[in-house]
C-alpha positions as a Markdown table, in Angstrom:
| # | Residue | x | y | z |
|---|---|---|---|---|
| 1 | Met | 122.4 | 135.6 | 40.9 |
| 2 | Gly | 122.7 | 138.0 | 37.9 |
| 3 | Leu | 121.6 | 141.6 | 37.6 |
| 4 | Tyr | 121.1 | 142.9 | 34.1 |
| 5 | Tyr | 120.3 | 146.4 | 32.9 |
| 6 | Val | 118.3 | 146.2 | 29.7 |
| 7 | Asp | 117.7 | 149.2 | 27.5 |
| 8 | Phe | 115.3 | 149.5 | 24.5 |
| 9 | Arg | 115.6 | 152.4 | 22.0 |
| 10 | Thr | 112.4 | 152.9 | 19.9 |
| 11 | Ser | 112.9 | 154.8 | 16.7 |
| 12 | Thr | 111.5 | 158.2 | 15.9 |
| 13 | Val | 109.7 | 157.0 | 12.8 |
| 14 | Lys | 106.0 | 158.0 | 12.8 |
| 15 | Asp | 103.9 | 155.6 | 14.9 |
| 16 | Ser | 107.0 | 153.5 | 15.8 |
| 17 | Gly | 106.0 | 153.0 | 19.4 |
| 18 | Thr | 104.0 | 150.0 | 20.6 |
| 19 | Asp | 101.5 | 149.4 | 23.5 |
| 20 | Ala | 101.6 | 145.6 | 23.0 |
| 21 | Pro | 102.9 | 143.4 | 25.8 |
| 22 | Ile | 106.6 | 142.6 | 25.0 |
| 23 | Thr | 108.4 | 139.4 | 26.0 |
| 24 | Leu | 112.2 | 139.5 | 26.0 |
| 25 | Ile | 113.9 | 136.1 | 25.7 |
| 26 | Ile | 117.5 | 136.1 | 26.6 |
| 27 | His | 119.6 | 133.1 | 25.6 |
| 28 | Asp | 122.4 | 132.3 | 27.9 |
| 29 | Glu | 125.8 | 130.9 | 26.9 |
| 30 | Gln | 124.4 | 127.4 | 26.8 |
| 31 | His | 121.6 | 128.7 | 24.5 |
| 32 | Lys | 119.0 | 128.1 | 27.2 |
| 33 | Pro | 116.1 | 130.7 | 26.9 |
| 34 | His | 115.1 | 132.9 | 29.8 |
| 35 | Trp | 111.7 | 134.7 | 29.4 |
| 36 | Phe | 110.9 | 138.1 | 30.8 |
| 37 | Lys | 107.5 | 139.7 | 30.3 |
| 38 | Leu | 107.7 | 143.5 | 30.0 |
| 39 | Phe | 104.4 | 145.4 | 30.1 |
| 40 | Asp | 103.2 | 148.6 | 31.4 |
| 41 | Pro | 99.4 | 148.5 | 31.9 |
| 42 | Lys | 99.3 | 152.3 | 31.4 |
| 43 | Gly | 100.8 | 151.8 | 27.9 |
| 44 | Asn | 103.7 | 154.2 | 28.5 |
| 45 | Tyr | 106.6 | 152.0 | 27.6 |
| 46 | Phe | 108.1 | 151.8 | 24.2 |
| 47 | Glu | 106.8 | 155.2 | 22.9 |
| 48 | Ser | 108.1 | 156.6 | 19.7 |
| 49 | Gly | 111.6 | 158.1 | 20.3 |
| 50 | Ser | 111.8 | 156.6 | 23.8 |
| 51 | Phe | 114.6 | 155.0 | 25.7 |
| 52 | Thr | 113.0 | 152.4 | 28.0 |
| 53 | Ser | 115.1 | 150.7 | 30.8 |
| 54 | Phe | 114.5 | 147.6 | 32.9 |
| 55 | Glu | 116.5 | 145.9 | 35.7 |
| 56 | Ile | 116.2 | 142.1 | 35.3 |
| 57 | Glu | 117.4 | 139.7 | 38.0 |
| 58 | Thr | 118.2 | 136.1 | 37.3 |
| 59 | Ile | 118.8 | 133.2 | 39.7 |
| 60 | Asn | 122.0 | 132.3 | 37.9 |
| 61 | Asp | 124.5 | 134.3 | 35.9 |
| 62 | Leu | 123.7 | 134.0 | 32.2 |
| 63 | Gly | 127.3 | 134.2 | 31.0 |
| 64 | Ser | 127.9 | 135.5 | 27.5 |
| 65 | Ile | 124.6 | 136.3 | 25.7 |
| 66 | Pro | 124.7 | 135.0 | 22.1 |
| 67 | Leu | 121.2 | 136.2 | 21.1 |
| 68 | Ile | 117.9 | 137.6 | 22.2 |
| 69 | Lys | 114.4 | 137.2 | 20.9 |
| 70 | Ile | 111.7 | 139.7 | 21.2 |
| 71 | Trp | 108.1 | 138.6 | 21.0 |
| 72 | His | 104.9 | 140.5 | 21.1 |
| 73 | Asp | 101.3 | 139.5 | 20.6 |
| 74 | Gln | 100.4 | 142.4 | 18.2 |
| 75 | Thr | 97.5 | 143.5 | 20.5 |
| 76 | Gly | 96.6 | 147.0 | 21.6 |
| 77 | Thr | 95.7 | 150.2 | 19.7 |
| 78 | Asn | 99.2 | 150.5 | 18.3 |
| 79 | Pro | 100.7 | 147.0 | 18.2 |
| 80 | Tyr | 103.5 | 147.5 | 15.7 |
| 81 | Trp | 107.0 | 148.5 | 16.9 |
| 82 | Asn | 110.1 | 150.0 | 15.1 |
| 83 | Leu | 113.0 | 149.1 | 17.4 |
| 84 | Glu | 116.4 | 150.6 | 16.9 |
| 85 | Phe | 118.4 | 148.5 | 19.4 |
| 86 | Val | 118.5 | 146.6 | 22.7 |
| 87 | Ser | 121.5 | 146.9 | 25.0 |
| 88 | Ile | 122.2 | 144.6 | 27.9 |
| 89 | Arg | 124.9 | 145.3 | 30.5 |
| 90 | Thr | 126.2 | 144.1 | 33.8 |
| 91 | Asp | 128.9 | 145.6 | 36.0 |
| 92 | Ser | 131.5 | 143.9 | 33.7 |
| 93 | Ser | 129.8 | 143.1 | 30.4 |
| 94 | Phe | 128.0 | 144.8 | 27.5 |
| 95 | Trp | 126.0 | 143.5 | 24.6 |
| 96 | Leu | 124.5 | 145.5 | 21.8 |
| 97 | Phe | 121.7 | 144.1 | 19.7 |
| 98 | Pro | 120.9 | 146.4 | 16.7 |
| 99 | His | 117.7 | 146.0 | 14.8 |
| 100 | Tyr | 116.7 | 149.3 | 13.1 |
| 101 | Asp | 113.5 | 147.9 | 11.6 |
| 102 | Trp | 109.9 | 147.0 | 12.3 |
| 103 | Leu | 109.5 | 143.8 | 14.5 |
| 104 | Glu | 107.6 | 140.8 | 13.4 |
| 105 | Lys | 105.5 | 138.9 | 15.9 |
| 106 | Ser | 108.7 | 137.1 | 17.0 |
| 107 | Thr | 112.1 | 138.5 | 16.0 |
| 108 | Thr | 115.5 | 137.1 | 16.7 |
| 109 | Ile | 118.3 | 139.6 | 17.1 |
| 110 | Thr | 122.0 | 138.7 | 17.3 |
| 111 | Pro | 124.5 | 141.0 | 18.9 |
| 112 | Ile | 126.8 | 143.3 | 17.1 |
| 113 | Ser | 129.1 | 143.2 | 20.1 |
| 114 | Cys | 129.2 | 140.3 | 22.4 |
| 115 | Gly | 132.1 | 139.9 | 24.7 |
| 116 | Ile | 133.3 | 140.5 | 28.2 |
| 117 | Lys | 134.1 | 144.2 | 28.7 |
| 118 | Thr | 135.5 | 145.9 | 31.8 |
| 119 | Ser | 133.7 | 148.6 | 33.6 |
| 120 | Gly | 136.0 | 151.2 | 31.9 |
| 121 | Asp | 135.0 | 149.8 | 28.4 |
| 122 | Ile | 131.3 | 150.2 | 29.1 |
| 123 | Lys | 131.8 | 154.0 | 29.4 |
| 124 | Glu | 133.0 | 153.9 | 25.7 |
| 125 | Phe | 129.4 | 152.9 | 24.7 |
| 126 | Pro | 127.4 | 156.0 | 25.5 |
| 127 | Ile | 123.7 | 155.7 | 24.9 |
| 128 | Thr | 122.0 | 158.8 | 23.8 |
């Protein structure tokens, strides 16, 4: 079993938040996709300037994560989203997926840093 902490940083650009349902697709080290639907019926996730966190459990460890995809259906009163980055961490690994742009309906993001880190190294990546 794997436990992953996934953090999304929405930009502070005007109207950058979204209330559309978001699906995160994490590709494991064998490039097999794992789909996770992330939606708050109250529409409070992914607000402009927000830092939104999720805990995701998987049946198996995903190993090194070479890429993620983010999909949304462009529904809701404010469907567009300006995403700064996604970070994924475990107790021993950290991946940072920068984007700093508006998302299309389906966007593939590759990591800027993908590798095994120690718990001590994770502290070197403060998220503010």
